[in-house]
Amino acid sequence: MQIGDLSEKSGVNIETIRYYERIGVLPIPARMSNGRRTYGEADAQRLCFIRNARELGFDLASVRVLLALQEQPEASCEDASRIAQSQLDAVEDRIARLTNLKTELRRMIAECRLGQVADCRIIDAMAGGRP
C-alpha cells in the first residue's frame, strides 16, 4: 500500500508518518521503481500501535520502549507495567492540577462583581493581586 492508503487505514496524518520514519519509530519503507513508498500490513499494525500509545499520552521515548518490548513476546511485561504506571501517575497529577485550576477559576468568577475593569477580581487575580 502507498502512504495515503496507510494514512487512511491507520488514521495517522501523512506528515506524521514521514516524521515517525525520520525519527525511527516506523521503519523506512521500501520504494517502488517510481520512488514512491510502499508499506505492508506490519507497517499498518505498528503505526496503529504507535497511534494508540500516543492517544494514551505516552511520549515517543516510551513508545520506543513499548515497541521493543512488543518484539519480545516471551519477555516479562514488568517494563511495560512500569511505563504504564508512570503514565497513570502523570495523568493523575494533571487531573489534580486541572481540578485546582477549575476551583481557582470558579472562585475568580464568583468574586467578579461585573462592574468596571478597574475593580475586576479576575483581572486583579491574573495580575498577581491574589495568588
mmCIF file with all atom_site columns, C-alpha atoms in Angstrom:
data_model
loop_
_atom_site.group_PDB
_atom_site.id
_atom_site.type_symbol
_atom_site.label_atom_id
_atom_site.label_alt_id
_atom_site.label_comp_id
_atom_site.label_asym_id
_atom_site.label_entity_id
_atom_site.label_seq_id
_atom_site.pdbx_PDB_ins_code
_atom_site.Cartn_x
_atom_site.Cartn_y
_atom_site.Cartn_z
_atom_site.occupancy
_atom_site.B_iso_or_equiv
_atom_site.pdbx_formal_charge
_atom_site.auth_seq_id
_atom_site.auth_comp_id
_atom_site.auth_asym_id
_atom_site.auth_atom_id
_atom_site.pdbx_PDB_model_num
ATOM 1   C CA . MET A 1 1   ? 0.000   0.000   0.000  1.00 0.00 ? 1   MET A CA 1
ATOM 2   C CA . GLN A 1 2   ? 1.083   3.574   -0.549 1.00 0.00 ? 2   GLN A CA 1
ATOM 3   C CA . ILE A 1 3   ? 1.408   6.254   2.121  1.00 0.00 ? 3   ILE A CA 1
ATOM 4   C CA . GLY A 1 4   ? -2.075  7.678   1.502  1.00 0.00 ? 4   GLY A CA 1
ATOM 5   C CA . ASP A 1 5   ? -3.599  4.228   1.967  1.00 0.00 ? 5   ASP A CA 1
ATOM 6   C CA . LEU A 1 6   ? -1.562  3.716   5.136  1.00 0.00 ? 6   LEU A CA 1
ATOM 7   C CA . SER A 1 7   ? -2.689  7.091   6.430  1.00 0.00 ? 7   SER A CA 1
ATOM 8   C CA . GLU A 1 8   ? -6.325  6.287   5.776  1.00 0.00 ? 8   GLU A CA 1
ATOM 9   C CA . LYS A 1 9   ? -6.080  2.793   7.260  1.00 0.00 ? 9   LYS A CA 1
ATOM 10  C CA . SER A 1 10  ? -4.258  3.906   10.402 1.00 0.00 ? 10  SER A CA 1
ATOM 11  C CA . GLY A 1 11  ? -5.844  7.301   10.982 1.00 0.00 ? 11  GLY A CA 1
ATOM 12  C CA . VAL A 1 12  ? -2.393  8.905   11.085 1.00 0.00 ? 12  VAL A CA 1
ATOM 13  C CA . ASN A 1 13  ? -1.586  12.010  9.039  1.00 0.00 ? 13  ASN A CA 1
ATOM 14  C CA . ILE A 1 14  ? 0.859   11.540  6.147  1.00 0.00 ? 14  ILE A CA 1
ATOM 15  C CA . GLU A 1 15  ? 3.301   14.106  7.556  1.00 0.00 ? 15  GLU A CA 1
ATOM 16  C CA . THR A 1 16  ? 3.229   12.317  10.902 1.00 0.00 ? 16  THR A CA 1
ATOM 17  C CA . ILE A 1 17  ? 4.024   9.025   9.170  1.00 0.00 ? 17  ILE A CA 1
ATOM 18  C CA . ARG A 1 18  ? 7.019   10.653  7.496  1.00 0.00 ? 18  ARG A CA 1
ATOM 19  C CA . TYR A 1 19  ? 8.094   12.124  10.844 1.00 0.00 ? 19  TYR A CA 1
ATOM 20  C CA . TYR A 1 20  ? 7.878   8.700   12.501 1.00 0.00 ? 20  TYR A CA 1
ATOM 21  C CA . GLU A 1 21  ? 10.076  7.325   9.723  1.00 0.00 ? 21  GLU A CA 1
ATOM 22  C CA . ARG A 1 22  ? 12.647  10.118  10.200 1.00 0.00 ? 22  ARG A CA 1
ATOM 23  C CA . ILE A 1 23  ? 12.928  9.514   13.950 1.00 0.00 ? 23  ILE A CA 1
ATOM 24  C CA . GLY A 1 24  ? 12.997  5.741   13.566 1.00 0.00 ? 24  GLY A CA 1
ATOM 25  C CA . VAL A 1 25  ? 9.805   4.577   15.296 1.00 0.00 ? 25  VAL A CA 1
ATOM 26  C CA . LEU A 1 26  ? 8.473   3.461   11.924 1.00 0.00 ? 26  LEU A CA 1
ATOM 27  C CA . PRO A 1 27  ? 10.911  1.668   9.606  1.00 0.00 ? 27  PRO A CA 1
ATOM 28  C CA . ILE A 1 28  ? 11.967  3.352   6.394  1.00 0.00 ? 28  ILE A CA 1
ATOM 29  C CA . PRO A 1 29  ? 9.725   1.753   3.759  1.00 0.00 ? 29  PRO A CA 1
ATOM 30  C CA . ALA A 1 30  ? 10.715  0.062   0.550  1.00 0.00 ? 30  ALA A CA 1
ATOM 31  C CA . ARG A 1 31  ? 10.342  2.175   -2.563 1.00 0.00 ? 31  ARG A CA 1
ATOM 32  C CA . MET A 1 32  ? 8.769   1.291   -5.871 1.00 0.00 ? 32  MET A CA 1
ATOM 33  C CA . SER A 1 33  ? 10.618  1.934   -9.128 1.00 0.00 ? 33  SER A CA 1
ATOM 34  C CA . ASN A 1 34  ? 8.905   5.328   -9.362 1.00 0.00 ? 34  ASN A CA 1
ATOM 35  C CA . GLY A 1 35  ? 10.300  6.278   -5.929 1.00 0.00 ? 35  GLY A CA 1
ATOM 36  C CA . ARG A 1 36  ? 7.017   6.054   -4.037 1.00 0.00 ? 36  ARG A CA 1
ATOM 37  C CA . ARG A 1 37  ? 6.985   4.487   -0.612 1.00 0.00 ? 37  ARG A CA 1
ATOM 38  C CA . THR A 1 38  ? 5.314   1.112   -0.244 1.00 0.00 ? 38  THR A CA 1
ATOM 39  C CA . TYR A 1 39  ? 4.053   -0.308  3.033  1.00 0.00 ? 39  TYR A CA 1
ATOM 40  C CA . GLY A 1 40  ? 2.833   -3.663  4.262  1.00 0.00 ? 40  GLY A CA 1
ATOM 41  C CA . GLU A 1 41  ? 0.353   -4.859  6.840  1.00 0.00 ? 41  GLU A CA 1
ATOM 42  C CA . ALA A 1 42  ? 3.084   -4.992  9.509  1.00 0.00 ? 42  ALA A CA 1
ATOM 43  C CA . ASP A 1 43  ? 3.702   -1.268  8.979  1.00 0.00 ? 43  ASP A CA 1
ATOM 44  C CA . ALA A 1 44  ? -0.017  -0.548  9.393  1.00 0.00 ? 44  ALA A CA 1
ATOM 45  C CA . GLN A 1 45  ? -0.152  -2.581  12.606 1.00 0.00 ? 45  GLN A CA 1
ATOM 46  C CA . ARG A 1 46  ? 2.938   -0.868  14.002 1.00 0.00 ? 46  ARG A CA 1
ATOM 47  C CA . LEU A 1 47  ? 1.527   2.541   13.121 1.00 0.00 ? 47  LEU A CA 1
ATOM 48  C CA . CYS A 1 48  ? -1.780  1.712   14.833 1.00 0.00 ? 48  CYS A CA 1
ATOM 49  C CA . PHE A 1 49  ? 0.190   0.654   17.932 1.00 0.00 ? 49  PHE A CA 1
ATOM 50  C CA . ILE A 1 50  ? 2.054   3.974   17.881 1.00 0.00 ? 50  ILE A CA 1
ATOM 51  C CA . ARG A 1 51  ? -1.164  5.960   17.369 1.00 0.00 ? 51  ARG A CA 1
ATOM 52  C CA . ASN A 1 52  ? -2.901  4.158   20.248 1.00 0.00 ? 52  ASN A CA 1
ATOM 53  C CA . ALA A 1 53  ? 0.061   4.696   22.557 1.00 0.00 ? 53  ALA A CA 1
ATOM 54  C CA . ARG A 1 54  ? 0.234   8.394   21.664 1.00 0.00 ? 54  ARG A CA 1
ATOM 55  C CA . GLU A 1 55  ? -3.518  8.787   22.241 1.00 0.00 ? 55  GLU A CA 1
ATOM 56  C CA . LEU A 1 56  ? -2.951  7.378   25.736 1.00 0.00 ? 56  LEU A CA 1
ATOM 57  C CA . GLY A 1 57  ? -0.398  10.137  26.245 1.00 0.00 ? 57  GLY A CA 1
ATOM 58  C CA . PHE A 1 58  ? 2.816   8.119   26.055 1.00 0.00 ? 58  PHE A CA 1
ATOM 59  C CA . ASP A 1 59  ? 5.806   10.123  24.871 1.00 0.00 ? 59  ASP A CA 1
ATOM 60  C CA . LEU A 1 60  ? 7.871   8.877   21.956 1.00 0.00 ? 60  LEU A CA 1
ATOM 61  C CA . ALA A 1 61  ? 10.661  7.561   24.204 1.00 0.00 ? 61  ALA A CA 1
ATOM 62  C CA . SER A 1 62  ? 8.124   5.346   25.973 1.00 0.00 ? 62  SER A CA 1
ATOM 63  C CA . VAL A 1 63  ? 6.627   4.305   22.642 1.00 0.00 ? 63  VAL A CA 1
ATOM 64  C CA . ARG A 1 64  ? 10.088  3.179   21.501 1.00 0.00 ? 64  ARG A CA 1
ATOM 65  C CA . VAL A 1 65  ? 10.484  1.016   24.597 1.00 0.00 ? 65  VAL A CA 1
ATOM 66  C CA . LEU A 1 66  ? 6.987   -0.426  24.244 1.00 0.00 ? 66  LEU A CA 1
ATOM 67  C CA . LEU A 1 67  ? 7.639   -1.231  20.578 1.00 0.00 ? 67  LEU A CA 1
ATOM 68  C CA . ALA A 1 68  ? 10.864  -3.009  21.540 1.00 0.00 ? 68  ALA A CA 1
ATOM 69  C CA . LEU A 1 69  ? 9.008   -4.964  24.222 1.00 0.00 ? 69  LEU A CA 1
ATOM 70  C CA . GLN A 1 70  ? 6.342   -5.950  21.711 1.00 0.00 ? 70  GLN A CA 1
ATOM 71  C CA . GLU A 1 71  ? 9.062   -7.636  19.678 1.00 0.00 ? 71  GLU A CA 1
ATOM 72  C CA . GLN A 1 72  ? 9.967   -9.827  22.690 1.00 0.00 ? 72  GLN A CA 1
ATOM 73  C CA . PRO A 1 73  ? 6.742   -11.768 23.375 1.00 0.00 ? 73  PRO A CA 1
ATOM 74  C CA . GLU A 1 74  ? 8.424   -14.120 25.877 1.00 0.00 ? 74  GLU A CA 1
ATOM 75  C CA . ALA A 1 75  ? 9.895   -11.310 27.999 1.00 0.00 ? 75  ALA A CA 1
ATOM 76  C CA . SER A 1 76  ? 8.393   -10.094 31.270 1.00 0.00 ? 76  SER A CA 1
ATOM 77  C CA . CYS A 1 77  ? 5.907   -7.269  30.959 1.00 0.00 ? 77  CYS A CA 1
ATOM 78  C CA . GLU A 1 78  ? 7.359   -5.593  34.057 1.00 0.00 ? 78  GLU A CA 1
ATOM 79  C CA . ASP A 1 79  ? 8.814   -2.739  31.998 1.00 0.00 ? 79  ASP A CA 1
ATOM 80  C CA . ALA A 1 80  ? 5.512   -2.187  30.184 1.00 0.00 ? 80  ALA A CA 1
ATOM 81  C CA . SER A 1 81  ? 3.715   -2.088  33.525 1.00 0.00 ? 81  SER A CA 1
ATOM 82  C CA . ARG A 1 82  ? 6.268   0.382   34.926 1.00 0.00 ? 82  ARG A CA 1
ATOM 83  C CA . ILE A 1 83  ? 5.856   2.662   31.894 1.00 0.00 ? 83  ILE A CA 1
ATOM 84  C CA . ALA A 1 84  ? 2.057   2.490   32.121 1.00 0.00 ? 84  ALA A CA 1
ATOM 85  C CA . GLN A 1 85  ? 2.181   3.237   35.869 1.00 0.00 ? 85  GLN A CA 1
ATOM 86  C CA . SER A 1 86  ? 4.376   6.248   35.230 1.00 0.00 ? 86  SER A CA 1
ATOM 87  C CA . GLN A 1 87  ? 1.894   7.493   32.618 1.00 0.00 ? 87  GLN A CA 1
ATOM 88  C CA . LEU A 1 88  ? -1.009  6.951   35.042 1.00 0.00 ? 88  LEU A CA 1
ATOM 89  C CA . ASP A 1 89  ? 0.853   8.925   37.723 1.00 0.00 ? 89  ASP A CA 1
ATOM 90  C CA . ALA A 1 90  ? 1.371   11.775  35.255 1.00 0.00 ? 90  ALA A CA 1
ATOM 91  C CA . VAL A 1 91  ? -2.319  11.734  34.265 1.00 0.00 ? 91  VAL A CA 1
ATOM 92  C CA . GLU A 1 92  ? -3.409  11.799  37.905 1.00 0.00 ? 92  GLU A CA 1
ATOM 93  C CA . ASP A 1 93  ? -1.045  14.720  38.555 1.00 0.00 ? 93  ASP A CA 1
ATOM 94  C CA . ARG A 1 94  ? -2.504  16.628  35.592 1.00 0.00 ? 94  ARG A CA 1
ATOM 95  C CA . ILE A 1 95  ? -6.030  15.909  36.805 1.00 0.00 ? 95  ILE A CA 1
ATOM 96  C CA . ALA A 1 96  ? -5.150  17.279  40.253 1.00 0.00 ? 96  ALA A CA 1
ATOM 97  C CA . ARG A 1 97  ? -3.651  20.428  38.711 1.00 0.00 ? 97  ARG A CA 1
ATOM 98  C CA . LEU A 1 98  ? -6.692  20.878  36.461 1.00 0.00 ? 98  LEU A CA 1
ATOM 99  C CA . THR A 1 99  ? -9.028  20.413  39.429 1.00 0.00 ? 99  THR A CA 1
ATOM 100 C CA . ASN A 1 100 ? -7.141  23.153  41.289 1.00 0.00 ? 100 ASN A CA 1
ATOM 101 C CA . LEU A 1 101 ? -7.319  25.349  38.195 1.00 0.00 ? 101 LEU A CA 1
ATOM 102 C CA . LYS A 1 102 ? -11.070 24.770  37.939 1.00 0.00 ? 102 LYS A CA 1
ATOM 103 C CA . THR A 1 103 ? -11.528 25.722  41.603 1.00 0.00 ? 103 THR A CA 1
ATOM 104 C CA . GLU A 1 104 ? -9.500  28.906  41.155 1.00 0.00 ? 104 GLU A CA 1
ATOM 105 C CA . LEU A 1 105 ? -11.377 29.926  38.006 1.00 0.00 ? 105 LEU A CA 1
ATOM 106 C CA . ARG A 1 106 ? -14.718 29.371  39.744 1.00 0.00 ? 106 ARG A CA 1
ATOM 107 C CA . ARG A 1 107 ? -13.538 31.496  42.683 1.00 0.00 ? 107 ARG A CA 1
ATOM 108 C CA . MET A 1 108 ? -12.397 34.294  40.369 1.00 0.00 ? 108 MET A CA 1
ATOM 109 C CA . ILE A 1 109 ? -15.710 34.264  38.502 1.00 0.00 ? 109 ILE A CA 1
ATOM 110 C CA . ALA A 1 110 ? -17.726 34.164  41.727 1.00 0.00 ? 110 ALA A CA 1
ATOM 111 C CA . GLU A 1 111 ? -15.829 37.180  43.081 1.00 0.00 ? 111 GLU A CA 1
ATOM 112 C CA . CYS A 1 112 ? -16.412 39.188  39.908 1.00 0.00 ? 112 CYS A CA 1
ATOM 113 C CA . ARG A 1 113 ? -18.988 41.882  40.553 1.00 0.00 ? 113 ARG A CA 1
ATOM 114 C CA . LEU A 1 114 ? -19.475 42.611  36.826 1.00 0.00 ? 114 LEU A CA 1
ATOM 115 C CA . GLY A 1 115 ? -18.507 46.224  37.447 1.00 0.00 ? 115 GLY A CA 1
ATOM 116 C CA . GLN A 1 116 ? -15.655 48.103  35.851 1.00 0.00 ? 116 GLN A CA 1
ATOM 117 C CA . VAL A 1 117 ? -12.403 46.513  34.736 1.00 0.00 ? 117 VAL A CA 1
ATOM 118 C CA . ALA A 1 118 ? -10.531 48.679  37.253 1.00 0.00 ? 118 ALA A CA 1
ATOM 119 C CA . ASP A 1 119 ? -12.255 46.723  40.042 1.00 0.00 ? 119 ASP A CA 1
ATOM 120 C CA . CYS A 1 120 ? -12.343 43.346  38.288 1.00 0.00 ? 120 CYS A CA 1
ATOM 121 C CA . ARG A 1 121 ? -11.270 40.456  40.574 1.00 0.00 ? 121 ARG A CA 1
ATOM 122 C CA . ILE A 1 122 ? -10.461 38.289  37.539 1.00 0.00 ? 122 ILE A CA 1
ATOM 123 C CA . ILE A 1 123 ? -8.033  40.836  36.096 1.00 0.00 ? 123 ILE A CA 1
ATOM 124 C CA . ASP A 1 124 ? -6.643  41.509  39.576 1.00 0.00 ? 124 ASP A CA 1
ATOM 125 C CA . ALA A 1 125 ? -6.019  37.805  40.239 1.00 0.00 ? 125 ALA A CA 1
ATOM 126 C CA . MET A 1 126 ? -4.197  37.319  36.941 1.00 0.00 ? 126 MET A CA 1
ATOM 127 C CA . ALA A 1 127 ? -2.129  40.457  37.526 1.00 0.00 ? 127 ALA A CA 1
ATOM 128 C CA . GLY A 1 128 ? -0.824  38.904  40.722 1.00 0.00 ? 128 GLY A CA 1
ATOM 129 C CA . GLY A 1 129 ? -3.049  40.723  43.166 1.00 0.00 ? 129 GLY A CA 1
ATOM 130 C CA . ARG A 1 130 ? -4.077  37.399  44.635 1.00 0.00 ? 130 ARG A CA 1
ATOM 131 C CA . PRO A 1 131 ? -2.217  34.143  44.025 1.00 0.00 ? 131 PRO A CA 1
#
